[in-house]
């Protein structure tokens, strides 16, 4: 019996490869609710890719005790003065935590607690972010190249996108004088 085997997945040259890998992309047309400048949003080509996610789901979604692994690639760009960013979510099981580890590029991790207070952590290659439970999280690319990061989350966490698509975060991340600023929504 050969008891030495290859890993189920690899992450080489910034690409996740192997069986059971799920790939999605989010284009402008998939993100009608998240950007505050609706006019600037309408002017962008609907097929513009904002971000892509490759995830490894070794167990069924909802399984208690498992872990998922994913790489997110956010393209550089803005909608009006707001940076390209992810939809953002709370976990469906609110107390489920997560790690993000930045690989390339520069960005911000926006965090919002259940009281609606929002703050941001700088993301840069090598930065590691612990996202406690009960915290909505969203990432934005503030640089000129792709922002990529790995994420590790419990397989029963689930994603609640509805709360964010209806209420948003209490602050938005905008480019002012070439730099990111976290400001209150008007
Ligand atoms: C991440 C996110 C990923 C895309 O893997 O799902 O960055 O962001 P949205 O899910 O908000 O579109 C994660 O936080 N998983 O739980
Ligand atoms: Zn998450």
Tab-separated table of C-alpha atoms and ligand atoms in Angstrom:
chain	number	residue	atom	x	y	z
A	1	UNK	CA	0.000	0.000	0.000
A	2	UNK	CA	1.291	3.437	-0.910
A	3	UNK	CA	0.672	5.632	2.102
A	4	UNK	CA	2.289	8.746	0.655
A	5	UNK	CA	-0.129	10.764	-1.458
A	6	UNK	CA	-0.352	14.130	-3.158
A	7	UNK	CA	-2.419	16.941	-1.607
A	8	UNK	CA	-5.974	17.377	-2.860
A	9	UNK	CA	-5.326	20.970	-3.869
A	10	UNK	CA	-2.396	23.211	-4.666
A	11	UNK	CA	-1.906	26.942	-4.739
A	12	UNK	CA	0.940	27.593	-7.167
A	13	UNK	CA	1.506	30.778	-9.184
A	14	UNK	CA	-1.480	32.341	-7.461
A	15	UNK	CA	-3.870	29.684	-8.820
A	16	UNK	CA	-5.926	27.206	-6.803
A	17	UNK	CA	-6.057	23.798	-8.533
A	18	UNK	CA	-7.623	20.447	-7.777
A	19	UNK	CA	-10.980	18.699	-7.626
A	20	UNK	CA	-13.966	20.201	-5.761
A	21	UNK	CA	-12.879	23.758	-6.507
A	22	UNK	CA	-15.722	26.158	-7.097
A	23	UNK	CA	-15.079	29.305	-9.159
A	24	UNK	CA	-17.340	32.304	-9.296
A	25	UNK	CA	-17.016	35.831	-10.561
A	26	UNK	CA	-18.988	38.935	-9.691
A	27	UNK	CA	-19.531	41.453	-12.440
A	28	UNK	CA	-20.950	44.949	-12.252
A	29	UNK	CA	-24.352	43.542	-13.253
A	30	UNK	CA	-24.277	41.186	-10.220
A	31	UNK	CA	-23.706	44.006	-7.738
A	32	UNK	CA	-26.635	46.424	-8.097
A	33	UNK	CA	-27.040	47.095	-4.368
A	34	UNK	CA	-23.584	47.702	-2.971
A	35	UNK	CA	-22.186	50.916	-4.493
A	36	UNK	CA	-23.647	54.212	-3.304
A	37	UNK	CA	-23.109	56.227	-6.531
A	38	UNK	CA	-25.933	54.812	-8.663
A	39	UNK	CA	-25.230	57.148	-11.586
A	40	UNK	CA	-21.554	56.113	-11.832
A	41	UNK	CA	-22.683	52.495	-11.468
A	42	UNK	CA	-25.098	52.776	-14.425
A	43	UNK	CA	-22.306	54.142	-16.612
A	44	UNK	CA	-19.982	51.131	-16.184
A	45	UNK	CA	-20.066	48.248	-18.693
A	46	UNK	CA	-22.243	45.558	-17.089
A	47	UNK	CA	-19.763	42.777	-17.922
A	48	UNK	CA	-16.860	44.408	-16.022
A	49	UNK	CA	-15.482	41.841	-13.563
A	50	UNK	CA	-15.175	43.297	-10.065
A	51	UNK	CA	-13.928	40.169	-8.293
A	52	UNK	CA	-13.406	36.445	-8.578
A	53	UNK	CA	-13.386	33.742	-5.904
A	54	UNK	CA	-11.947	30.222	-6.099
A	55	UNK	CA	-12.979	28.064	-3.130
A	56	UNK	CA	-12.265	24.560	-1.935
A	57	UNK	CA	-15.300	22.850	-0.379
A	58	UNK	CA	-14.037	19.451	0.826
A	59	UNK	CA	-17.281	18.831	2.767
A	60	UNK	CA	-20.879	19.820	2.083
A	61	UNK	CA	-21.869	23.403	2.901
A	62	UNK	CA	-23.482	23.399	6.336
A	63	UNK	CA	-21.347	20.570	7.747
A	64	UNK	CA	-20.377	21.216	11.363
A	65	UNK	CA	-16.670	20.879	12.092
A	66	UNK	CA	-15.327	21.321	8.549
A	67	UNK	CA	-13.314	24.180	7.111
A	68	UNK	CA	-13.439	25.924	3.747
A	69	UNK	CA	-10.572	27.647	1.958
A	70	UNK	CA	-10.919	30.332	-0.681
A	71	UNK	CA	-8.909	32.854	-2.658
A	72	UNK	CA	-10.498	36.169	-3.586
A	73	UNK	CA	-9.093	38.349	-6.392
A	74	UNK	CA	-10.487	41.890	-6.495
A	75	UNK	CA	-9.740	43.843	-9.646
A	76	UNK	CA	-8.579	47.463	-9.372
A	77	UNK	CA	-11.176	50.115	-10.108
A	78	UNK	CA	-13.762	52.472	-8.708
A	79	UNK	CA	-17.473	53.143	-9.024
A	80	UNK	CA	-17.541	56.918	-8.748
A	81	UNK	CA	-15.162	57.508	-5.854
A	82	UNK	CA	-15.839	54.169	-4.162
A	83	UNK	CA	-13.292	51.371	-4.624
A	84	UNK	CA	-14.185	48.021	-6.209
A	85	UNK	CA	-15.185	45.757	-3.336
A	86	UNK	CA	-16.954	42.546	-2.362
A	87	UNK	CA	-20.660	42.283	-1.532
A	88	UNK	CA	-19.854	41.748	2.124
A	89	UNK	CA	-21.792	39.592	4.558
A	90	UNK	CA	-22.426	38.448	8.080
A	91	UNK	CA	-22.113	34.722	8.562
A	92	UNK	CA	-25.524	33.066	8.761
A	93	UNK	CA	-24.446	31.449	12.029
A	94	UNK	CA	-23.392	34.748	13.519
A	95	UNK	CA	-20.704	33.530	15.897
A	96	UNK	CA	-18.587	31.900	13.170
A	97	UNK	CA	-15.138	33.540	12.760
A	98	UNK	CA	-12.743	33.642	9.813
A	99	UNK	CA	-9.129	34.403	8.839
A	100	UNK	CA	-8.010	36.454	5.844
A	101	UNK	CA	-4.333	36.499	4.754
A	102	UNK	CA	-3.301	38.977	2.084
A	103	UNK	CA	-1.214	37.648	-0.805
A	104	UNK	CA	-0.844	40.500	-3.321
A	105	UNK	CA	-1.870	44.104	-3.745
A	106	UNK	CA	-3.257	46.593	-1.292
A	107	UNK	CA	-6.666	47.057	0.175
A	108	UNK	CA	-8.887	47.428	3.190
A	109	UNK	CA	-10.935	45.012	5.224
A	110	UNK	CA	-14.120	46.734	6.381
A	111	UNK	CA	-15.649	45.347	9.542
A	112	UNK	CA	-19.045	46.260	10.975
A	113	UNK	CA	-20.425	45.010	14.260
A	114	UNK	CA	-24.103	44.330	14.961
A	115	UNK	CA	-24.451	47.814	16.474
A	116	UNK	CA	-23.594	49.276	13.055
A	117	UNK	CA	-20.093	50.571	13.929
A	118	UNK	CA	-17.698	50.273	10.968
A	119	UNK	CA	-13.908	50.397	10.865
A	120	UNK	CA	-11.207	49.186	8.483
A	121	UNK	CA	-7.920	47.297	8.619
A	122	UNK	CA	-5.164	47.891	6.050
A	123	UNK	CA	-4.411	44.901	3.846
A	124	UNK	CA	-0.965	44.341	2.317
A	125	UNK	CA	1.063	41.236	1.344
A	126	UNK	CA	1.562	39.272	4.554
A	127	UNK	CA	-1.162	40.977	6.587
A	128	UNK	CA	-3.311	38.524	8.552
A	129	UNK	CA	-6.819	39.415	9.698
A	130	UNK	CA	-8.865	37.624	12.332
A	131	UNK	CA	-12.543	38.328	11.765
A	132	UNK	CA	-14.431	37.511	14.970
A	133	UNK	CA	-17.999	36.210	14.834
A	134	UNK	CA	-20.903	38.703	14.762
A	135	UNK	CA	-18.956	40.949	12.370
A	136	UNK	CA	-19.934	41.845	8.810
A	137	UNK	CA	-16.880	41.829	6.541
A	138	UNK	CA	-16.133	43.290	3.134
A	139	UNK	CA	-12.845	43.888	1.276
A	140	UNK	CA	-11.935	46.677	-1.132
A	141	UNK	CA	-9.027	47.044	-3.546
A	142	UNK	CA	-7.344	50.412	-2.972
A	143	UNK	CA	-4.384	49.788	-5.300
A	144	UNK	CA	-3.663	49.701	-9.023
A	145	UNK	CA	-3.242	45.925	-9.312
A	146	UNK	CA	-5.257	42.883	-8.252
A	147	UNK	CA	-5.765	42.470	-4.503
A	148	UNK	CA	-5.696	38.775	-3.602
A	149	UNK	CA	-6.144	37.125	-0.230
A	150	UNK	CA	-6.825	33.680	1.168
A	151	UNK	CA	-9.712	33.016	3.544
A	152	UNK	CA	-10.422	30.169	5.974
A	153	UNK	CA	-13.925	29.778	7.412
A	154	UNK	CA	-16.080	27.090	9.078
A	155	UNK	CA	-18.139	24.983	6.675
A	156	UNK	CA	-21.346	25.640	8.610
A	157	UNK	CA	-20.873	29.453	8.764
A	158	UNK	CA	-23.114	30.245	5.763
A	159	UNK	CA	-23.463	33.708	4.228
A	160	UNK	CA	-26.129	36.283	5.031
A	161	UNK	CA	-25.919	38.723	2.091
A	162	UNK	CA	-29.448	40.107	2.534
A	163	UNK	CA	-28.743	42.206	5.613
A	164	UNK	CA	-25.883	44.012	3.855
A	165	UNK	CA	-27.658	44.373	0.525
A	166	UNK	CA	-30.573	46.062	2.356
A	167	UNK	CA	-28.689	48.132	4.954
A	168	UNK	CA	-25.126	48.380	3.632
A	169	UNK	CA	-22.211	49.217	5.908
A	170	UNK	CA	-22.546	52.421	7.932
A	171	UNK	CA	-19.383	53.822	6.274
A	172	UNK	CA	-18.051	53.709	2.731
A	173	UNK	CA	-14.467	53.562	1.524
A	174	UNK	CA	-13.746	56.280	-1.023
A	175	UNK	CA	-10.746	57.579	-2.939
A	176	UNK	CA	-10.088	61.214	-1.992
A	177	UNK	CA	-6.951	62.996	-3.256
A	178	UNK	CA	-5.674	59.597	-4.368
A	179	UNK	CA	-5.992	58.012	-0.896
A	180	UNK	CA	-8.561	55.792	0.823
A	181	UNK	CA	-10.862	57.439	3.367
A	182	UNK	CA	-13.579	55.782	5.413
A	183	UNK	CA	-16.488	58.218	5.545
A	184	UNK	CA	-20.114	58.253	6.643
A	185	UNK	CA	-22.674	57.601	3.916
A	186	UNK	CA	-24.379	60.765	2.820
B	1	LIG	C1	-14.801	35.124	1.672
B	1	LIG	C2	-15.775	35.895	0.757
B	1	LIG	C3	-15.153	36.403	-0.539
B	1	LIG	C4	-16.152	37.176	-1.426
B	1	LIG	O1	-14.413	33.921	1.089
B	1	LIG	O2	-16.884	35.072	0.495
B	1	LIG	O3	-14.091	37.268	-0.232
B	1	LIG	O4	-16.882	38.117	-0.691
B	1	LIG	P1	-18.485	38.034	-0.616
B	1	LIG	O5	-18.814	36.623	-0.177
B	1	LIG	O6	-18.890	39.047	0.397
B	1	LIG	O7	-19.020	38.286	-1.991
B	1	LIG	C5	-15.546	34.926	2.990
B	1	LIG	O8	-15.662	35.874	3.750
B	1	LIG	N1	-16.120	33.752	3.241
B	1	LIG	O9	-16.842	33.550	4.363
B	2	LIG	ZN1	-17.000	35.366	5.519
